[in-house]
Backbone as a printed PyTorch tensor [residue, N CA C, xyz], in Angstrom:
tensor([[[  4.8520,  -4.9690, -33.2580],
         [  3.3380,  -5.6950, -33.0200],
         [  3.7680,  -7.1200, -33.4720]],

        [[  2.9150,  -8.0520, -32.5060],
         [  3.0620,  -9.4650, -33.1290],
         [  1.9160, -10.0360, -33.6860]],

        [[  2.0090, -10.8910, -35.0000],
         [  1.4400, -11.2740, -35.6190],
         [  0.0030, -11.9040, -35.1390]],

        [[ -1.1690, -11.7740, -35.8470],
         [ -3.0310, -12.2230, -35.6640],
         [ -2.0780, -13.7670, -35.8230]],

        [[ -2.3140, -14.2460, -34.5890],
         [ -2.4400, -16.0980, -34.1590],
         [ -3.6310, -16.0490, -35.6860]],

        [[ -3.3070, -17.3260, -35.9930],
         [ -3.3910, -18.6530, -36.8020],
         [ -5.0420, -18.5680, -36.3050]],

        [[ -6.1160, -17.7770, -36.8050],
         [ -7.7530, -18.7660, -36.3800],
         [ -8.0500, -17.2420, -35.8600]],

        [[ -7.8830, -16.2900, -35.5570],
         [ -8.5430, -15.7830, -33.9930],
         [ -8.8250, -14.8400, -35.4200]],

        [[ -9.9770, -13.9520, -34.8490],
         [-10.7080, -12.3430, -35.6260],
         [-10.3520, -11.7770, -35.5320]],

        [[ -9.8010, -11.2460, -37.0320],
         [ -9.0120,  -9.5290, -37.0290],
         [ -9.4990,  -8.6960, -35.5650]],

        [[-10.7760,  -8.2550, -36.0580],
         [-11.7250,  -7.0950, -35.3360],
         [-11.0000,  -7.4350, -33.3060]],

        [[-11.4050,  -8.8100, -33.1820],
         [-11.2220,  -9.1060, -32.0280],
         [ -9.5990,  -8.8750, -31.2640]],

        [[ -8.9960,  -9.4160, -32.0650],
         [ -7.1330,  -9.7210, -31.8100],
         [ -7.3590,  -7.7480, -31.6910]],

        [[ -7.6970,  -7.0760, -32.7120],
         [ -7.3920,  -5.2500, -32.4700],
         [ -7.6680,  -5.5540, -30.8980]],

        [[ -9.0630,  -4.8200, -30.7840],
         [ -9.8400,  -5.4080, -30.1480],
         [ -9.2080,  -4.8460, -28.2970]],

        [[ -8.4170,  -6.5410, -28.3920],
         [ -7.1850,  -6.7910, -26.9740],
         [ -6.3690,  -6.1440, -27.1880]],

        [[ -5.4900,  -5.8340, -28.4690],
         [ -4.3010,  -5.0300, -28.7120],
         [ -4.9370,  -3.7920, -27.9720]],

        [[ -5.6660,  -3.2230, -28.7520],
         [ -5.9290,  -1.8180, -27.9490],
         [ -5.7850,  -1.6000, -26.4690]],

        [[ -6.1720,  -2.3590, -25.9530],
         [ -7.0140,  -2.8130, -24.4430],
         [ -5.7770,  -2.4670, -24.0840]],

        [[ -4.7230,  -3.4390, -24.3010],
         [ -3.5190,  -3.7950, -23.8790],
         [ -2.8300,  -2.5030, -23.6960]],

        [[ -2.7330,  -1.9670, -25.2870],
         [ -2.0740,  -0.4910, -25.2680],
         [ -2.5730,   0.4700, -24.2280]],

        [[ -3.4300,   0.3010, -23.8200],
         [ -4.5770,   1.3070, -22.9890],
         [ -4.0310,   0.8820, -21.6170]],

        [[ -3.8140,  -0.1470, -21.2000],
         [ -4.3760,  -0.2670, -20.1170],
         [ -2.7310,   0.2420, -19.7470]],

        [[ -2.9010,   0.8350, -17.8750],
         [ -2.9150,   1.6840, -16.8370],
         [ -0.7130,   0.0300, -16.4040]],

        [[ -1.7190,  -1.1390, -16.7840],
         [ -0.7370,  -1.6560, -16.1200],
         [  0.1240,  -1.5400, -17.2870]],

        [[  1.6230,  -2.2920, -16.7100],
         [  2.2760,  -2.7730, -17.3890],
         [  3.2370,  -3.8220, -17.6740]],

        [[  2.3300,  -4.7380, -19.2880],
         [  2.1490,  -5.6450, -19.4320],
         [  3.1320,  -6.0880, -20.5990]],

        [[  4.0760,  -7.2110, -20.2620],
         [  4.7640,  -7.8810, -21.0920],
         [  4.9860,  -9.0940, -21.4180]],

        [[  5.5580,  -9.5860, -22.5730],
         [  5.7950, -10.5580, -23.4710],
         [  7.4210, -11.2670, -22.9450]],

        [[  7.4810, -12.4560, -22.6480],
         [  8.9990, -12.6720, -22.6770],
         [  8.8930, -14.1670, -23.5810]],

        [[ 10.0790, -13.8050, -23.9310],
         [ 10.2040, -15.1800, -25.0450],
         [ 11.1860, -15.9900, -24.1660]],

        [[ 10.8670, -17.3570, -24.2060],
         [ 11.3630, -18.7840, -23.4140],
         [ 13.1940, -18.3020, -23.3080]],

        [[ 13.4380, -17.7310, -23.4810],
         [ 14.6500, -17.2740, -23.2680],
         [ 15.1770, -15.7080, -22.5670]],

        [[ 13.9140, -15.7120, -22.5040],
         [ 13.0930, -14.6520, -20.7480],
         [ 14.0990, -12.9690, -21.4430]],

        [[ 13.8850, -12.9410, -22.8170],
         [ 14.3080, -11.5810, -23.2970],
         [ 13.0800, -11.4170, -23.9660]],

        [[ 12.5690,  -9.4640, -23.6480],
         [ 11.8200,  -9.2320, -24.1170],
         [ 11.6390,  -8.8180, -25.5160]],

        [[  9.8530,  -9.8620, -25.8980],
         [  9.0720,  -9.9950, -26.7670],
         [  8.1340,  -8.8020, -27.5230]],

        [[  7.8360,  -8.2010, -26.2620],
         [  6.3810,  -7.6030, -25.8060],
         [  6.7270,  -6.5660, -25.0320]],

        [[  5.7930,  -5.4170, -24.8680],
         [  6.1810,  -5.0070, -23.9310],
         [  4.9890,  -4.0890, -24.2870]],

        [[  3.6200,  -2.6760, -23.7590],
         [  3.4210,  -1.8380, -23.6660],
         [  3.8540,  -0.5520, -22.9140]],

        [[  3.5380,   0.8800, -23.9000],
         [  4.1820,   1.9720, -23.2130],
         [  3.4430,   2.1580, -21.9090]],

        [[  2.9440,   2.0020, -21.4760],
         [  3.1090,   1.3210, -19.6430],
         [  4.2810,   0.9940, -19.1020]],

        [[  4.5940,  -0.1090, -19.5060],
         [  5.4910,  -0.7810, -18.6980],
         [  6.5930,  -0.2840, -18.9700]],

        [[  7.1560,   0.1080, -20.5220],
         [  7.9110,   1.1180, -20.3750],
         [  8.4530,   1.8800, -19.1900]],

        [[  7.4260,   3.2580, -19.4250],
         [  6.9740,   4.3080, -18.6600],
         [  7.7360,   4.5050, -16.9640]],

        [[  6.6120,   3.0450, -16.5060],
         [  6.5910,   2.7320, -15.0760],
         [  8.1900,   2.7350, -14.9800]],

        [[  9.3860,   1.9000, -15.6550],
         [ 10.5240,   1.6580, -15.1840],
         [ 11.2200,   2.7550, -15.7760]],

        [[ 10.4020,   3.9250, -15.8360],
         [ 11.2330,   5.2920, -16.6040],
         [ 11.7840,   6.1110, -17.6220]],

        [[ 10.9460,   4.5770, -18.3920],
         [ 12.2760,   4.9430, -20.0720],
         [ 10.9890,   5.3610, -20.8740]],

        [[ 11.6330,   6.2380, -21.6000],
         [ 10.2280,   6.8900, -22.6950],
         [  9.6770,   6.4850, -23.6220]],

        [[ 11.0100,   5.2930, -23.9110],
         [ 10.6970,   4.4130, -25.3740],
         [ 10.8020,   2.4420, -24.9440]],

        [[ 10.8180,   1.9210, -25.6150],
         [ 10.4360,   0.0520, -25.3750],
         [ 11.8030,  -0.3460, -26.1260]],

        [[ 11.9840,   0.3230, -26.6390],
         [ 13.3500,   0.1430, -27.5810],
         [ 14.2410,  -0.3470, -26.4790]],

        [[ 15.0690,   0.0820, -25.3760],
         [ 15.6220,  -0.5680, -24.9020],
         [ 15.8240,  -1.9910, -24.2200]],

        [[ 14.2800,  -2.0690, -24.3810],
         [ 14.2010,  -3.5020, -23.3680],
         [ 14.0550,  -4.5710, -24.1820]],

        [[ 14.3490,  -4.5600, -25.7290],
         [ 14.4220,  -5.2960, -26.2270],
         [ 15.6870,  -5.9870, -26.2020]],

        [[ 15.8150,  -7.1790, -26.4360],
         [ 16.8660,  -8.0650, -26.4290],
         [ 17.6570,  -7.9260, -25.6400]],

        [[ 16.5800,  -7.5130, -24.2590],
         [ 17.6620,  -7.6680, -22.9830],
         [ 16.2560,  -8.2580, -22.5040]],

        [[ 16.2390,  -9.4070, -20.8310],
         [ 16.0750,  -9.6360, -19.5800],
         [ 15.2070,  -9.2490, -18.9940]],

        [[ 13.8720,  -9.8680, -18.1250],
         [ 13.6190,  -8.7780, -17.1450],
         [ 13.9770,  -8.2860, -16.4500]],

        [[ 15.4490,  -9.2050, -16.0220],
         [ 16.8280,  -8.6080, -15.3360],
         [ 17.4430,  -7.0830, -15.1170]],

        [[ 17.1020,  -6.3650, -15.9190],
         [ 17.1850,  -5.1510, -16.2970],
         [ 16.1340,  -4.4080, -15.0320]],

        [[ 15.4070,  -4.7230, -15.1900],
         [ 14.3360,  -3.9030, -14.6250],
         [ 14.5070,  -4.4720, -12.6540]],

        [[ 15.3530,  -5.2840, -11.9670],
         [ 15.3360,  -5.0090, -10.4480],
         [ 16.7730,  -5.2320, -10.4420]],

        [[ 17.3210,  -4.9960,  -9.0300],
         [ 18.0640,  -4.6400,  -8.5220],
         [ 19.0870,  -6.1020,  -8.4390]],

        [[ 20.4700,  -5.7980,  -7.9300],
         [ 21.0250,  -7.4970,  -7.7370],
         [ 20.2520,  -9.1120,  -6.8740]],

        [[ 19.7870,  -7.9800,  -5.5690],
         [ 19.2990,  -8.7360,  -4.5520],
         [ 17.5890,  -9.3910,  -4.4930]],

        [[ 17.1920,  -8.6400,  -6.0510],
         [ 15.7140,  -9.0800,  -6.2510],
         [ 15.8360,  -9.6380,  -7.1450]],

        [[ 16.8800,  -9.6600,  -8.4750],
         [ 16.9830, -10.4660,  -9.3180],
         [ 17.0140, -11.8430,  -8.9430]],

        [[ 18.4900, -12.4220,  -7.1910],
         [ 18.6550, -13.3060,  -7.5250],
         [ 17.3920, -13.4930,  -6.5700]],

        [[ 16.1260, -13.2000,  -6.1750],
         [ 14.8560, -13.7950,  -5.3730],
         [ 14.6180, -14.4840,  -6.3500]],

        [[ 14.6360, -13.6850,  -7.6950],
         [ 13.7650, -14.0550,  -9.1680],
         [ 13.9740, -15.5240,  -8.9480]],

        [[ 15.6100, -15.4800,  -9.2400],
         [ 16.0550, -16.9850,  -9.4920],
         [ 16.0110, -17.5730,  -8.7470]],

        [[ 15.8270, -17.6610,  -7.6300],
         [ 15.9850, -18.8170,  -6.8530],
         [ 14.3670, -18.5860,  -6.1090]],

        [[ 13.5070, -18.2710,  -6.4290],
         [ 12.1410, -18.3090,  -5.4020],
         [ 10.9230, -18.4610,  -6.4530]],

        [[ 11.2620, -17.1960,  -7.2700],
         [  9.9900, -16.6780,  -8.2470],
         [ 10.0180, -17.4380,  -9.5630]],

        [[ 10.8700, -17.5400, -10.4100],
         [ 11.2050, -18.0290, -11.9090],
         [  9.9820, -19.6570, -11.2890]],

        [[ 11.8050, -20.6960, -10.3000],
         [ 11.4400, -21.9020, -10.1710],
         [  9.9420, -22.2650,  -9.9680]],

        [[  9.1160, -20.8740,  -9.3150],
         [  7.9050, -21.6380,  -9.4830],
         [  6.9480, -21.1510, -10.0660]],

        [[  6.8630, -20.3140, -11.1280],
         [  6.4790, -20.3760, -12.0610],
         [  6.8060, -20.6100, -13.0510]],

        [[  7.7550, -21.7010, -13.6630],
         [  7.9380, -22.6820, -13.9820],
         [  7.4420, -24.3690, -13.4120]],

        [[  7.4630, -24.3640, -12.0770],
         [  6.8220, -25.4900, -12.2280],
         [  5.1810, -25.2130, -12.2580]],

        [[  4.7700, -24.3080, -11.4120],
         [  3.2930, -24.2500, -11.2780],
         [  2.9610, -23.2210, -12.5660]],

        [[  3.1690, -22.8780, -12.9480],
         [  2.3120, -22.0160, -14.4730],
         [  2.2180, -20.5390, -14.0520]],

        [[  2.4430, -20.5680, -12.9180],
         [  1.9450, -19.1920, -12.3410],
         [  2.7190, -18.7320, -11.1360]],

        [[  2.6690, -17.2080, -11.0820],
         [  3.6350, -16.5010, -10.1930],
         [  2.5910, -15.4580,  -9.7490]],

        [[  2.3090, -14.6250,  -8.2880],
         [  1.7100, -13.4060,  -7.9500],
         [  2.9970, -13.3980,  -6.8450]],

        [[  3.2410, -12.2940,  -6.5330],
         [  2.7970, -11.5760,  -5.3530],
         [  3.5540,  -9.8780,  -5.6370]],

        [[  4.6390,  -9.3910,  -4.5400],
         [  5.2500,  -8.0530,  -4.8490],
         [  6.3870,  -8.5460,  -5.0990]],

        [[  6.6850,  -7.4370,  -5.6370],
         [  8.4100,  -7.1030,  -5.3300],
         [  9.5320,  -5.7150,  -6.0190]],

        [[ 10.0270,  -5.9870,  -6.0770],
         [ 10.7450,  -4.3180,  -5.8180],
         [ 11.5240,  -3.8230,  -6.9620]],

        [[ 11.0640,  -2.8860,  -8.0780],
         [ 11.4350,  -2.7250,  -8.7630],
         [ 12.4300,  -1.4790,  -9.4680]],

        [[ 13.0220,  -1.4060, -10.1790],
         [ 14.1100,  -0.4130,  -9.9140],
         [ 14.0550,   0.0690, -11.7070]],

        [[ 14.0390,   1.6370, -11.2950],
         [ 13.9490,   2.5290, -12.3650],
         [ 15.1600,   2.8400, -13.3180]],

        [[ 15.4010,   3.4810, -14.2030],
         [ 16.0010,   3.8130, -15.0940],
         [ 16.8710,   4.7230, -14.2360]],

        [[ 16.6520,   5.8190, -13.5580],
         [ 17.6820,   6.6870, -12.8400],
         [ 17.9950,   5.8150, -11.4460]],

        [[ 17.6510,   4.4220, -11.4910],
         [ 18.3420,   4.1550,  -9.8310],
         [ 17.7520,   4.4330,  -8.8210]],

        [[ 16.4510,   4.7530,  -8.7020],
         [ 15.4170,   4.8450,  -7.6440],
         [ 14.4680,   3.8230,  -7.8890]],

        [[ 13.6650,   2.5660,  -6.6320],
         [ 12.9660,   2.1590,  -6.6580],
         [ 11.2820,   1.9350,  -6.2330]],

        [[ 10.5800,   1.2390,  -6.5990],
         [  9.6160,   1.0970,  -6.2840],
         [  8.9590,   0.0000,  -6.0920]],

        [[  8.1960,  -0.0620,  -5.0400],
         [  6.9010,  -1.7180,  -4.9540],
         [  5.9460,  -1.4380,  -5.5950]],

        [[  5.9660,  -2.6360,  -6.0320],
         [  5.0480,  -3.5260,  -7.4660],
         [  3.9500,  -4.6840,  -7.2090]],

        [[  3.3150,  -4.6080,  -7.2040],
         [  2.4480,  -6.1270,  -7.5980],
         [  2.6800,  -6.8800,  -8.3400]],

        [[  3.2550,  -7.9170,  -8.9050],
         [  3.0390,  -8.5750,  -9.9090],
         [  2.7870, -10.1840, -10.7140]],

        [[  2.4550, -10.0700, -11.7210],
         [  1.3510, -11.3920, -12.1870],
         [  1.8060, -11.5570, -13.3210]],

        [[  3.0960, -13.4720, -13.0490],
         [  3.3290, -13.9540, -14.0690],
         [  2.6670, -15.2740, -14.8210]],

        [[  2.8530, -15.3070, -15.4030],
         [  1.6010, -16.7680, -16.0220],
         [  2.5330, -17.0280, -17.4400]],

        [[  2.9590, -18.5310, -17.1660],
         [  3.3820, -18.7830, -18.3820],
         [  2.6480, -19.4520, -19.9790]],

        [[  2.8900, -19.0050, -20.5300],
         [  2.1380, -19.7550, -21.6510],
         [  2.4010, -21.3670, -22.1430]],

        [[  1.8400, -21.5690, -23.2480],
         [  2.0260, -23.3590, -23.4510],
         [  3.4820, -23.2010, -24.5220]],

        [[  3.8780, -22.3760, -25.1150],
         [  5.1590, -22.0470, -25.5220],
         [  6.4210, -22.0620, -25.1640]],

        [[  6.4530, -21.6440, -24.0450],
         [  7.4630, -21.6780, -22.7380],
         [  7.2820, -19.9380, -22.9420]],

        [[  6.8390, -19.2230, -22.7080],
         [  7.0070, -17.6980, -22.8050],
         [  6.0150, -17.2410, -21.3470]],

        [[  7.0620, -15.8650, -20.9690],
         [  6.0550, -15.5490, -20.2210],
         [  5.0390, -14.0230, -20.3870]],

        [[  4.0970, -14.0330, -20.0750],
         [  3.0790, -13.0280, -20.0530],
         [  3.4460, -11.9200, -18.0800]],

        [[  4.1450, -11.0060, -18.4140],
         [  3.9930, -10.5470, -17.1080],
         [  3.0340,  -9.2120, -16.8390]],

        [[  2.1330,  -9.0220, -15.9900],
         [  1.7690,  -7.4500, -15.6080],
         [  2.2910,  -6.8460, -14.1130]],

        [[  2.5290,  -5.8400, -14.4100],
         [  2.9220,  -4.7860, -13.5350],
         [  2.1700,  -3.9630, -12.5110]],

        [[  2.0950,  -3.6120, -11.4160],
         [  1.3560,  -2.8830, -11.1120],
         [  2.4960,  -1.8020, -10.3920]],

        [[  2.0560,  -0.5980, -10.2210],
         [  2.7910,   0.7300,  -9.4040],
         [  2.4270,   0.6550,  -8.3000]],

        [[  2.2210,   0.8950,  -6.8570],
         [  1.8440,   0.1960,  -5.6600],
         [  2.1350,   1.3050,  -5.0770]],

        [[  3.1140,   2.7610,  -5.5090],
         [  3.9570,   3.2590,  -4.5230],
         [  2.6410,   4.2990,  -3.8630]],

        [[  1.7370,   4.9740,  -4.4320],
         [  0.6400,   5.5120,  -3.6590],
         [ -0.4500,   4.8800,  -2.9890]],

        [[ -0.4820,   3.3740,  -2.8250],
         [ -1.5220,   2.9530,  -1.8900],
         [ -0.5310,   2.4330,  -0.7310]],

        [[  1.1650,   2.0640,  -1.0110],
         [  1.2620,   1.6090,   0.3460],
         [  2.0440,   3.2990,   1.1740]],

        [[  2.0650,   3.9700,   0.3830],
         [  2.0550,   5.2670,   1.2540],
         [  1.0340,   5.8680,   1.6730]],

        [[ -0.2620,   5.6920,   1.5670],
         [ -1.8240,   6.0670,   1.5350],
         [ -2.0270,   4.0150,   3.2930]],

        [[ -1.1510,   3.8250,   3.1450],
         [ -1.3740,   2.4070,   3.8180],
         [ -0.2260,   2.7520,   4.9370]],

        [[  0.6050,   3.4240,   4.9740],
         [  1.6040,   3.9950,   6.2470],
         [  1.4610,   5.0320,   6.1870]],

        [[  0.0520,   6.0360,   5.8210],
         [ -0.7160,   7.3160,   6.6450],
         [ -0.8730,   6.6710,   7.3060]],

        [[ -2.2570,   5.6660,   6.8910],
         [ -3.3640,   5.1990,   7.5450],
         [ -2.5530,   4.5040,   9.0610]],

        [[ -1.8000,   4.1800,   8.9650],
         [ -1.3000,   2.8690,   9.6540],
         [ -0.7010,   4.0150,  10.8230]],

        [[  0.0370,   5.3420,  10.6360],
         [  0.6270,   6.4280,  11.4160],
         [ -0.4100,   7.0840,  12.1950]],

        [[ -1.7650,   7.1470,  11.6170],
         [ -2.4960,   8.1230,  11.8930],
         [ -3.3880,   6.9800,  13.1760]],

        [[ -3.6890,   5.7260,  13.0910],
         [ -3.7480,   4.8840,  13.9920],
         [ -3.1450,   4.6880,  15.5890]],

        [[ -1.8360,   4.9450,  14.6830],
         [ -0.7920,   4.7300,  16.0710],
         [ -1.2970,   5.9630,  16.7300]],

        [[ -1.5280,   7.0240,  16.0660],
         [ -1.2810,   8.2530,  17.2040],
         [ -2.7920,   8.6860,  17.5820]],

        [[ -4.0580,   7.7550,  16.8000],
         [ -5.1250,   7.7520,  17.6180],
         [ -4.8980,   7.1720,  18.7360]],

        [[ -4.6870,   5.6740,  18.4550],
         [ -4.5330,   4.9370,  19.8070],
         [ -3.5340,   5.4400,  21.1150]],

        [[ -2.2020,   6.0580,  20.5150],
         [ -1.9360,   7.2020,  21.8420],
         [ -2.4490,   7.4590,  22.4280]],

        [[ -3.5190,   8.7390,  21.7180],
         [ -4.1510,   9.6470,  21.7630],
         [ -5.7900,   9.4660,  22.7150]],

        [[ -6.0330,   8.1130,  22.4950],
         [ -6.6060,   7.7990,  23.2060],
         [ -6.5190,   7.3760,  24.6590]],

        [[ -4.8110,   6.5440,  24.5570],
         [ -4.6730,   6.2120,  26.0290],
         [ -4.5150,   7.1330,  26.9380]],

        [[ -3.7050,   8.0290,  25.9020],
         [ -3.4840,   9.0910,  27.3290],
         [ -4.5960,   9.6160,  27.8780]],

        [[ -5.6080,   9.7690,  26.9310],
         [ -7.1170,  11.0300,  27.0260],
         [ -7.8860,   9.8470,  28.5310]],

        [[ -7.7160,   8.6640,  28.3030],
         [ -8.4390,   7.4610,  29.0900],
         [ -6.9260,   7.7680,  30.5720]],

        [[ -6.4770,   8.1120,  30.5200],
         [ -5.2820,   8.3400,  31.3150],
         [ -5.3630,   9.5490,  32.5620]],

        [[ -5.8170,  10.0190,  31.4730],
         [ -5.9340,  11.9800,  32.2060],
         [ -7.0400,  12.3070,  32.9370]],

        [[ -8.0630,  11.2180,  31.8940],
         [ -9.8790,  11.8010,  32.3590],
         [ -9.6390,  10.8910,  33.8280]],

        [[ -9.2590,  10.0250,  34.2500],
         [ -9.2540,   8.6430,  35.3530],
         [ -9.5930,   9.5290,  36.4260]],

        [[ -8.6050,  10.1190,  37.2810],
         [ -9.2130,  11.2360,  38.1920],
         [-10.3580,  12.1310,  38.4660]],

        [[-10.6480,  13.4250,  37.3830],
         [-11.4690,  14.1300,  36.8990],
         [-12.5850,  13.1280,  37.1210]],

        [[-13.2070,  11.8990,  36.8870],
         [-14.1540,  11.2840,  36.3330],
         [-14.5540,  10.3790,  37.9490]],

        [[-13.2590,  10.0320,  38.5730],
         [-13.4990,   9.5900,  39.8260],
         [-13.8020,  10.5470,  40.4110]],

        [[-13.8480,  11.9610,  40.8500],
         [-14.1830,  12.5670,  41.5600],
         [-15.9490,  13.3150,  41.3320]],

        [[-15.4440,  12.7430,  40.0200],
         [-17.2930,  13.1980,  40.1460],
         [-18.2240,  11.8410,  39.8150]],

        [[-17.4260,  10.8450,  39.8890],
         [-18.1330,   9.4000,  40.3560],
         [-19.2410,   9.8260,  42.3920]],

        [[-18.0990,  10.2700,  42.4810],
         [-18.0600,   9.7650,  43.9500],
         [-18.6360,  11.7060,  44.9570]],

        [[-18.9940,  12.5260,  44.4370],
         [-19.8660,  13.7170,  44.1890],
         [-20.8630,  13.0280,  44.3600]],

        [[-21.1800,  12.8310,  42.5120],
         [-22.6350,  12.4130,  42.6420],
         [-22.9990,  11.2130,  43.3580]],

        [[-22.3620,  10.3570,  43.6540],
         [-22.6130,   9.0960,  44.9250],
         [-23.1200,  10.7240,  46.1160]],

        [[-22.1210,  10.9480,  46.5410],
         [-22.3930,  11.3980,  47.7710],
         [-23.7620,  12.6130,  47.3180]],

        [[-23.9180,  12.9280,  46.6750],
         [-25.5240,  14.0440,  46.3410],
         [-26.4030,  12.6700,  46.2850]],

        [[-26.5170,  11.5270,  45.8720],
         [-27.4510,  10.8240,  45.8690],
         [-27.7900,  10.2330,  47.3440]],

        [[-27.0720,  10.0250,  48.3900],
         [-27.4720,  10.4200,  50.1030],
         [-26.9320,  11.0720,  50.5590]],

        [[-27.5380,  12.5730,  49.4280],
         [-27.9120,  13.6640,  50.6690],
         [-27.0900,  14.2950,  51.8940]],

        [[-25.6800,  14.3350,  51.6600],
         [-25.0480,  14.4930,  52.6460],
         [-25.0190,  16.2640,  53.0380]],

        [[-24.9150,  16.5140,  53.9670],
         [-24.9070,  17.6170,  54.7530],
         [-24.5900,  18.7070,  53.8160]],

        [[-23.4840,  18.8490,  53.1550],
         [-23.2070,  20.7470,  52.3250],
         [-23.6710,  20.0370,  50.6640]],

        [[-25.1880,  19.9150,  50.2440],
         [-24.6590,  19.1810,  48.7490],
         [-24.3860,  20.5000,  48.0920]],

        [[-24.6480,  21.3220,  47.9570],
         [-23.7910,  22.4940,  47.7520],
         [-22.0640,  22.7350,  46.9850]],

        [[-21.6110,  22.3290,  48.2880],
         [-20.5600,  21.5810,  48.2500],
         [-19.6880,  20.6940,  46.9470]],

        [[-20.7740,  19.9250,  47.3020],
         [-20.6900,  19.0420,  46.7250],
         [-21.1630,  19.0360,  44.7080]],

        [[-21.9190,  19.9290,  44.7680],
         [-22.4500,  20.2400,  43.2760],
         [-21.2050,  21.0880,  42.5000]],

        [[-20.4630,  22.0060,  43.4440],
         [-19.2540,  22.7740,  43.3230],
         [-17.8050,  21.7870,  42.6500]],

        [[-18.0080,  20.5500,  43.6800],
         [-17.0140,  19.3440,  43.5450],
         [-17.3760,  19.0090,  42.1070]],

        [[-18.5930,  18.5850,  41.6610],
         [-19.0020,  17.7390,  40.7950],
         [-18.7130,  19.0010,  39.3690]],

        [[-18.9700,  19.8890,  39.9170],
         [-18.8040,  20.6330,  38.5720],
         [-17.8480,  21.0080,  38.1940]],

        [[-16.7650,  21.2570,  38.6670],
         [-15.3330,  21.3570,  38.5220],
         [-14.7300,  20.3240,  38.0310]],

        [[-15.0740,  18.8570,  38.3630],
         [-14.1720,  17.9790,  37.5100],
         [-15.0070,  17.4350,  37.1670]],

        [[-15.9160,  17.8500,  35.9260],
         [-16.3400,  18.1130,  34.8960],
         [-15.9950,  19.1750,  33.5570]],

        [[-15.9140,  20.0410,  34.5000],
         [-15.6650,  21.5840,  33.8910],
         [-13.9420,  21.1260,  33.5350]],

        [[-13.2440,  19.7070,  34.6710],
         [-11.9550,  19.7220,  33.9530],
         [-11.6360,  18.5560,  32.6930]],

        [[-12.8320,  17.5010,  33.2690],
         [-13.0880,  16.5330,  31.2410],
         [-13.1290,  17.2570,  30.4870]],

        [[-14.2170,  18.3140,  30.6310],
         [-14.5830,  19.0070,  29.4430],
         [-13.0390,  19.7360,  28.7530]],

        [[-11.9340,  20.4860,  29.7010],
         [-11.2220,  20.6680,  29.2300],
         [-10.0870,  20.2270,  28.3750]],

        [[-10.0220,  18.5190,  29.5050],
         [ -9.0250,  18.0030,  28.8790],
         [ -9.3500,  17.0500,  27.4200]],

        [[-10.6010,  17.1260,  27.0790],
         [-11.2630,  16.4870,  26.0510],
         [-10.8720,  17.7160,  24.8230]],

        [[-11.3380,  18.8140,  25.4000],
         [-11.2040,  19.8350,  23.9340],
         [ -9.7200,  20.0700,  23.7590]],

        [[ -8.5260,  19.9990,  25.2030],
         [ -7.5920,  20.2310,  24.3940],
         [ -6.2390,  18.6430,  23.4820]],

        [[ -6.8360,  17.7590,  24.1980],
         [ -6.5680,  17.2050,  23.4580],
         [ -6.9450,  16.4560,  22.0890]],

        [[ -8.8670,  17.1180,  21.3180],
         [ -9.0320,  17.3590,  19.9890],
         [ -8.3220,  18.4610,  19.6530]],

        [[ -8.0030,  18.9300,  19.8810],
         [ -7.1010,  20.3860,  19.9100],
         [ -5.7220,  19.9410,  19.0050]],

        [[ -5.2760,  18.6260,  20.0070],
         [ -3.5200,  18.2250,  19.6190],
         [ -3.7190,  17.5100,  18.4980]],

        [[ -4.9450,  16.4080,  19.1450],
         [ -5.3840,  15.8580,  17.1590],
         [ -5.6600,  16.1500,  16.2650]],

        [[ -6.2680,  17.3770,  16.4950],
         [ -6.6910,  18.2830,  14.5840],
         [ -5.0830,  18.6370,  14.3100]],

        [[ -4.3210,  19.4080,  15.5350],
         [ -2.8760,  19.8330,  14.8060],
         [ -2.2430,  18.9950,  14.4810]],

        [[ -2.2650,  17.0670,  14.6460],
         [ -1.2090,  16.9400,  14.7820],
         [ -1.9550,  15.8720,  12.6340]],

        [[ -3.0720,  16.2290,  12.9710],
         [ -3.7570,  15.7250,  11.0900],
         [ -3.2420,  16.3280,  10.1490]],

        [[ -2.9150,  18.0040,  10.7200],
         [ -2.4500,  19.5120,   9.7060],
         [ -1.1320,  18.5420,   9.2580]]])
């Protein structure tokens, strides 16, 4: 545990430390040489570790695969040291080798330390993908439905127009109109049934 900074109210410091430990986001502090100086338990667990011990004396590189480490070295860390902060998306790697999408916020302190806040966004990305797939299915459903309905609706409209002009055989026109509208209802019912099945 880091010492209480000079001039800091002890109770206030304890409250902040408790909040950091309780956070569901991973929070870490890197020393100027980019090795771990502090991390909360959520940070360790996010990367698949039960203990924080494996992180100490290691750098942030242990949390990323080679391609992502290269991006950090070439893009992210230079921006952080130049501008004092960086925020964006990254892909972390867990202890078992599996990867996960994350939102990452990095800030540089006056004494050269790096404060990182990491959020695992796996659930949100899966939900977003599910919603995109559903939107695509609905768009396809709408396109097909519009195509299938075009002909019976055109027939129904034509017969309705003939009825307005009082044709010689209104009964036949009514039968044709009813048949067309029945077909429309059938198509809508079938399409809705398919849509519900797809949602399942």
